[in-house]
Amino acid sequence: MVKPIKRFGQNFLKDNNILRKITEVINPQKNDKIIEIGPGEGALTKLLSNSGADVTAIEIDKRVIEHLKETYPEVKIINQDFLEIDLTHFGSSDLRIVGNIPYNITSPIIFKLIENYYLIRDAVFMVQYEVAKRMTAKKGTKDYGILSVLLSYFADTEFCFKVSPNVFYPKPKVFSAVVKIKFKKNLDESLNKTFIQIVKAAFGNRRKTLKNSLSNSIFAQLNFSGCDVDLSLRAEQLDLSDFIKLAEFARENISASSI
């Protein structure tokens, strides 16, 4: 076993029962186009490949590349940073993305998936437990924020199960969890960019009212008083339909060139 590198956020999963449970959530089928992020030494790769799926493994750590190529000749191995990969190169609008995600780049990976949601069917990730709670949080809870709202707009997200630190080498200091993200396909594409901007602006000053948060954002010139959302509420008190109303109001009342 190679020694895990801290800067890559490597914690290798070594429990066959958990690997089996993750594979059951993924439910890989023959000819599925699966991209695995950070396969490490290939514990999950083996189970994915055995399903007959078309698997591409993207690994930043050069030390394991030869081992992966020799052990899994049927898997395409790419030695690159997933965040720098152009997903359109995979020539599919039905990608499935999986992996035990390094804690330090979880958010950038999720935002990359959101940007490319139209290419992706679903994603199954092992993430830090606290992040999993933020991804699946409901309004009014302390974990409800930008991540939960954006995911609820672009996808249906499911908290699958919690995972002990004991199943990893080295042991992380925190619990993990497996989360499934199933991307929606019937979105109003003309609203997506404004929706993301509205959500980020609304949570920009979390403790302030919506009116104050929006007036301190890129939407400062826009009067939201006619938008049919109570501006005295805070962002964490709004549900998805409220954020959609705000985004639609902004789209209709501001020119794109002014943002």
GROMACS .gro file of C-alpha atoms in nm:
model
  259
    1MET     CA    1   0.000   0.000   0.000
    2VAL     CA    2   0.133   0.346  -0.090
    3LYS     CA    3   0.158   0.596   0.192
    4PRO     CA    4  -0.136   0.840   0.180
    5ILE     CA    5  -0.036   1.200   0.101
    6LYS     CA    6  -0.190   1.467   0.320
    7ARG     CA    7  -0.197   1.741   0.054
    8PHE     CA    8  -0.410   1.516  -0.170
    9GLY     CA    9  -0.650   1.459   0.121
   10GLN     CA   10  -0.596   1.084   0.087
   11ASN     CA   11  -0.778   0.849   0.325
   12PHE     CA   12  -0.796   0.503   0.169
   13LEU     CA   13  -1.113   0.303   0.229
   14LYS     CA   14  -1.023  -0.048   0.343
   15ASP     CA   15  -1.353  -0.199   0.459
   16ASN     CA   16  -1.512  -0.442   0.211
   17ASN     CA   17  -1.857  -0.412   0.368
   18ILE     CA   18  -1.863  -0.033   0.319
   19LEU     CA   19  -1.730  -0.073  -0.036
   20ARG     CA   20  -2.013  -0.317  -0.108
   21LYS     CA   21  -2.272  -0.076   0.039
   22ILE     CA   22  -2.139   0.211  -0.174
   23THR     CA   23  -2.154  -0.010  -0.484
   24GLU     CA   24  -2.515  -0.100  -0.402
   25VAL     CA   25  -2.603   0.273  -0.389
   26ILE     CA   26  -2.428   0.333  -0.723
   27ASN     CA   27  -2.587   0.019  -0.873
   28PRO     CA   28  -2.351   0.016  -1.175
   29GLN     CA   29  -2.493  -0.142  -1.489
   30LYS     CA   30  -2.328  -0.282  -1.800
   31ASN     CA   31  -2.220   0.001  -2.035
   32ASP     CA   32  -2.288   0.279  -1.780
   33LYS     CA   33  -2.036   0.560  -1.836
   34ILE     CA   34  -1.881   0.599  -1.490
   35ILE     CA   35  -1.610   0.845  -1.387
   36GLU     CA   36  -1.439   0.763  -1.060
   37ILE     CA   37  -1.262   1.051  -0.885
   38GLY     CA   38  -0.952   0.955  -0.688
   39PRO     CA   39  -0.951   0.574  -0.709
   40GLY     CA   40  -0.635   0.546  -0.496
   41GLU     CA   41  -0.527   0.182  -0.517
   42GLY     CA   42  -0.855   0.077  -0.681
   43ALA     CA   43  -1.070  -0.078  -0.406
   44LEU     CA   44  -1.394   0.066  -0.550
   45THR     CA   45  -1.262   0.057  -0.908
   46LYS     CA   46  -1.257  -0.323  -0.893
   47LEU     CA   47  -1.627  -0.346  -0.802
   48LEU     CA   48  -1.727  -0.090  -1.064
   49SER     CA   49  -1.528  -0.264  -1.334
   50ASN     CA   50  -1.673  -0.605  -1.246
   51SER     CA   51  -2.021  -0.471  -1.328
   52GLY     CA   52  -1.935  -0.431  -1.695
   53ALA     CA   53  -1.963  -0.053  -1.674
   54ASP     CA   54  -1.742   0.170  -1.891
   55VAL     CA   55  -1.516   0.309  -1.615
   56THR     CA   56  -1.273   0.601  -1.633
   57ALA     CA   57  -1.066   0.662  -1.319
   58ILE     CA   58  -0.917   1.009  -1.267
   59GLU     CA   59  -0.625   1.009  -1.024
   60ILE     CA   60  -0.391   1.296  -0.938
   61ASP     CA   61  -0.132   1.078  -0.759
   62LYS     CA   62   0.132   0.953  -1.006
   63ARG     CA   63   0.249   0.680  -0.767
   64VAL     CA   64  -0.057   0.459  -0.817
   65ILE     CA   65  -0.105   0.505  -1.193
   66GLU     CA   66   0.105   0.206  -1.302
   67HIS     CA   67  -0.056  -0.017  -1.039
   68LEU     CA   68  -0.406   0.085  -1.157
   69LYS     CA   69  -0.318   0.031  -1.525
   70GLU     CA   70  -0.171  -0.313  -1.459
   71THR     CA   71  -0.448  -0.428  -1.225
   72TYR     CA   72  -0.744  -0.289  -1.420
   73PRO     CA   73  -0.648  -0.293  -1.791
   74GLU     CA   74  -1.015  -0.255  -1.889
   75VAL     CA   75  -1.040   0.079  -1.701
   76LYS     CA   76  -0.924   0.404  -1.862
   77ILE     CA   77  -0.682   0.570  -1.618
   78ILE     CA   78  -0.625   0.947  -1.641
   79ASN     CA   79  -0.346   1.104  -1.431
   80GLN     CA   80  -0.494   1.450  -1.380
   81ASP     CA   81  -0.673   1.676  -1.135
   82PHE     CA   82  -1.050   1.620  -1.175
   83LEU     CA   83  -1.110   1.993  -1.131
   84GLU     CA   84  -0.911   2.057  -1.451
   85ILE     CA   85  -1.092   1.794  -1.661
   86ASP     CA   86  -1.331   1.910  -1.934
   87LEU     CA   87  -1.632   1.681  -1.889
   88THR     CA   88  -1.760   1.753  -2.241
   89HIS     CA   89  -1.468   1.542  -2.371
   90PHE     CA   90  -1.643   1.227  -2.249
   91GLY     CA   91  -1.899   1.261  -2.525
   92SER     CA   92  -2.200   1.173  -2.314
   93SER     CA   93  -2.491   1.351  -2.148
   94ASP     CA   94  -2.544   1.058  -1.912
   95LEU     CA   95  -2.227   1.049  -1.703
   96ARG     CA   96  -2.223   0.887  -1.359
   97ILE     CA   97  -1.961   1.031  -1.122
   98VAL     CA   98  -1.847   0.855  -0.806
   99GLY     CA   99  -1.570   0.867  -0.552
  100ASN     CA  100  -1.436   0.901  -0.202
  101ILE     CA  101  -1.386   1.277  -0.226
  102PRO     CA  102  -1.097   1.457  -0.053
  103TYR     CA  103  -1.248   1.677   0.218
  104ASN     CA  104  -1.050   1.983   0.112
  105ILE     CA  105  -1.196   1.998  -0.242
  106THR     CA  106  -1.551   1.871  -0.187
  107SER     CA  107  -1.720   2.206  -0.255
  108PRO     CA  108  -1.524   2.283  -0.576
  109ILE     CA  109  -1.608   1.934  -0.708
  110ILE     CA  110  -1.980   1.980  -0.634
  111PHE     CA  111  -1.981   2.325  -0.797
  112LYS     CA  112  -1.810   2.175  -1.104
  113LEU     CA  113  -2.086   1.914  -1.125
  114ILE     CA  114  -2.354   2.181  -1.092
  115GLU     CA  115  -2.195   2.377  -1.380
  116ASN     CA  116  -2.202   2.060  -1.590
  117TYR     CA  117  -2.533   1.919  -1.460
  118TYR     CA  118  -2.672   1.866  -1.813
  119LEU     CA  119  -2.395   1.610  -1.880
  120ILE     CA  120  -2.447   1.412  -1.560
  121ARG     CA  121  -2.712   1.159  -1.463
  122ASP     CA  122  -2.605   1.121  -1.102
  123ALA     CA  123  -2.317   1.123  -0.855
  124VAL     CA  124  -2.246   0.910  -0.548
  125PHE     CA  125  -1.984   1.053  -0.314
  126MET     CA  126  -1.830   0.974   0.019
  127VAL     CA  127  -1.786   1.313   0.186
  128GLN     CA  128  -1.724   1.453   0.533
  129TYR     CA  129  -2.034   1.398   0.750
  130GLU     CA  130  -2.072   1.771   0.820
  131VAL     CA  131  -2.066   1.846   0.446
  132ALA     CA  132  -2.322   1.572   0.380
  133LYS     CA  133  -2.554   1.743   0.631
  134ARG     CA  134  -2.505   2.076   0.449
  135MET     CA  135  -2.573   1.915   0.111
  136THR     CA  136  -2.906   1.768   0.225
  137ALA     CA  137  -3.022   2.031   0.481
  138LYS     CA  138  -3.377   2.166   0.495
  139LYS     CA  139  -3.476   2.529   0.550
  140GLY     CA  140  -3.463   2.663   0.905
  141THR     CA  141  -3.169   2.442   1.009
  142LYS     CA  142  -2.817   2.568   1.079
  143ASP     CA  143  -2.678   2.353   0.796
  144TYR     CA  144  -2.911   2.508   0.537
  145GLY     CA  145  -2.711   2.733   0.305
  146ILE     CA  146  -2.578   2.791  -0.044
  147LEU     CA  147  -2.485   2.426  -0.101
  148SER     CA  148  -2.822   2.283   0.005
  149VAL     CA  149  -3.025   2.536  -0.194
  150LEU     CA  150  -2.821   2.500  -0.513
  151LEU     CA  151  -2.834   2.121  -0.491
  152SER     CA  152  -3.210   2.125  -0.430
  153TYR     CA  153  -3.253   2.336  -0.745
  154PHE     CA  154  -3.023   2.136  -0.972
  155ALA     CA  155  -3.076   1.788  -0.824
  156ASP     CA  156  -3.249   1.555  -0.583
  157THR     CA  157  -2.997   1.479  -0.309
  158GLU     CA  158  -3.019   1.185  -0.070
  159PHE     CA  159  -2.824   1.119   0.251
  160CYS     CA  160  -2.753   0.743   0.224
  161PHE     CA  161  -2.553   0.637   0.533
  162LYS     CA  162  -2.292   0.751   0.785
  163VAL     CA  163  -1.941   0.602   0.787
  164SER     CA  164  -1.703   0.557   1.080
  165PRO     CA  165  -1.342   0.686   1.065
  166ASN     CA  166  -1.230   0.329   1.151
  167VAL     CA  167  -1.278   0.203   0.795
  168PHE     CA  168  -1.008   0.431   0.651
  169TYR     CA  169  -0.629   0.437   0.643
  170PRO     CA  170  -0.520   0.670   0.787
  171LYS     CA  171  -0.816   0.732   1.016
  172PRO     CA  172  -0.964   1.080   0.958
  173LYS     CA  173  -1.060   1.279   1.267
  174VAL     CA  174  -1.421   1.304   1.152
  175PHE     CA  175  -1.709   1.082   1.039
  176SER     CA  176  -1.797   1.054   0.670
  177ALA     CA  177  -2.122   0.989   0.485
  178VAL     CA  178  -2.234   0.866   0.145
  179VAL     CA  179  -2.458   1.100  -0.052
  180LYS     CA  180  -2.636   1.045  -0.384
  181ILE     CA  181  -2.707   1.339  -0.617
  182LYS     CA  182  -2.951   1.283  -0.902
  183PHE     CA  183  -2.944   1.575  -1.145
  184LYS     CA  184  -3.262   1.725  -1.291
  185LYS     CA  185  -3.296   1.757  -1.666
  186ASN     CA  186  -3.597   1.987  -1.711
  187LEU     CA  187  -3.451   2.313  -1.579
  188ASP     CA  188  -3.508   2.660  -1.725
  189GLU     CA  189  -3.153   2.716  -1.850
  190SER     CA  190  -3.205   3.089  -1.889
  191LEU     CA  191  -3.255   3.113  -1.510
  192ASN     CA  192  -2.960   2.907  -1.388
  193LYS     CA  193  -2.692   3.176  -1.369
  194THR     CA  194  -2.924   3.431  -1.204
  195PHE     CA  195  -3.046   3.167  -0.958
  196ILE     CA  196  -2.689   3.091  -0.845
  197GLN     CA  197  -2.616   3.464  -0.808
  198ILE     CA  198  -2.935   3.521  -0.607
  199VAL     CA  199  -2.862   3.234  -0.366
  200LYS     CA  200  -2.505   3.352  -0.307
  201ALA     CA  201  -2.625   3.709  -0.255
  202ALA     CA  202  -2.904   3.607  -0.018
  203PHE     CA  203  -2.666   3.410   0.205
  204GLY     CA  204  -2.393   3.675   0.174
  205ASN     CA  205  -2.492   3.824   0.509
  206ARG     CA  206  -2.651   3.526   0.675
  207ARG     CA  207  -2.774   3.707   0.986
  208LYS     CA  208  -2.925   3.998   0.793
  209THR     CA  209  -3.266   4.018   0.634
  210LEU     CA  210  -3.307   3.938   0.268
  211LYS     CA  211  -3.357   4.307   0.193
  212ASN     CA  212  -3.022   4.397   0.349
  213SER     CA  213  -2.834   4.105   0.197
  214LEU     CA  214  -2.958   4.176  -0.155
  215SER     CA  215  -2.888   4.550  -0.122
  216ASN     CA  216  -2.525   4.464  -0.034
  217SER     CA  217  -2.481   4.245  -0.341
  218ILE     CA  218  -2.455   4.268  -0.720
  219PHE     CA  219  -2.833   4.324  -0.711
  220ALA     CA  220  -2.800   4.647  -0.509
  221GLN     CA  221  -2.963   4.859  -0.785
  222LEU     CA  222  -3.272   4.638  -0.803
  223ASN     CA  223  -3.583   4.706  -0.594
  224PHE     CA  224  -3.722   4.364  -0.497
  225SER     CA  225  -4.035   4.502  -0.329
  226GLY     CA  226  -4.266   4.363  -0.600
  227CYS     CA  227  -4.121   4.012  -0.602
  228ASP     CA  228  -4.381   3.831  -0.387
  229VAL     CA  229  -4.122   3.717  -0.129
  230ASP     CA  230  -4.113   3.853   0.227
  231LEU     CA  231  -3.792   4.060   0.230
  232SER     CA  232  -3.791   4.081   0.612
  233LEU     CA  233  -3.701   3.709   0.628
  234ARG     CA  234  -3.345   3.577   0.639
  235ALA     CA  235  -3.215   3.350   0.362
  236GLU     CA  236  -3.227   3.040   0.583
  237GLN     CA  237  -3.605   3.089   0.621
  238LEU     CA  238  -3.674   3.068   0.246
  239ASP     CA  239  -3.758   2.751   0.060
  240LEU     CA  240  -3.660   2.665  -0.298
  241SER     CA  241  -3.970   2.823  -0.453
  242ASP     CA  242  -3.886   3.157  -0.284
  243PHE     CA  243  -3.536   3.161  -0.432
  244ILE     CA  244  -3.681   3.078  -0.774
  245LYS     CA  245  -3.926   3.372  -0.743
  246LEU     CA  246  -3.636   3.604  -0.655
  247ALA     CA  247  -3.429   3.480  -0.949
  248GLU     CA  248  -3.721   3.515  -1.194
  249PHE     CA  249  -3.788   3.868  -1.066
  250ALA     CA  250  -3.420   3.961  -1.107
  251ARG     CA  251  -3.404   3.813  -1.457
  252GLU     CA  252  -3.710   4.010  -1.568
  253ASN     CA  253  -3.605   4.339  -1.411
  254ILE     CA  254  -3.234   4.371  -1.472
  255SER     CA  255  -3.029   4.360  -1.789
  256ALA     CA  256  -2.758   4.094  -1.799
  257SER     CA  257  -2.500   4.358  -1.888
  258SER     CA  258  -2.542   4.531  -1.553
  259ILE     CA  259  -2.435   4.226  -1.349
   0.00000   0.00000   0.00000
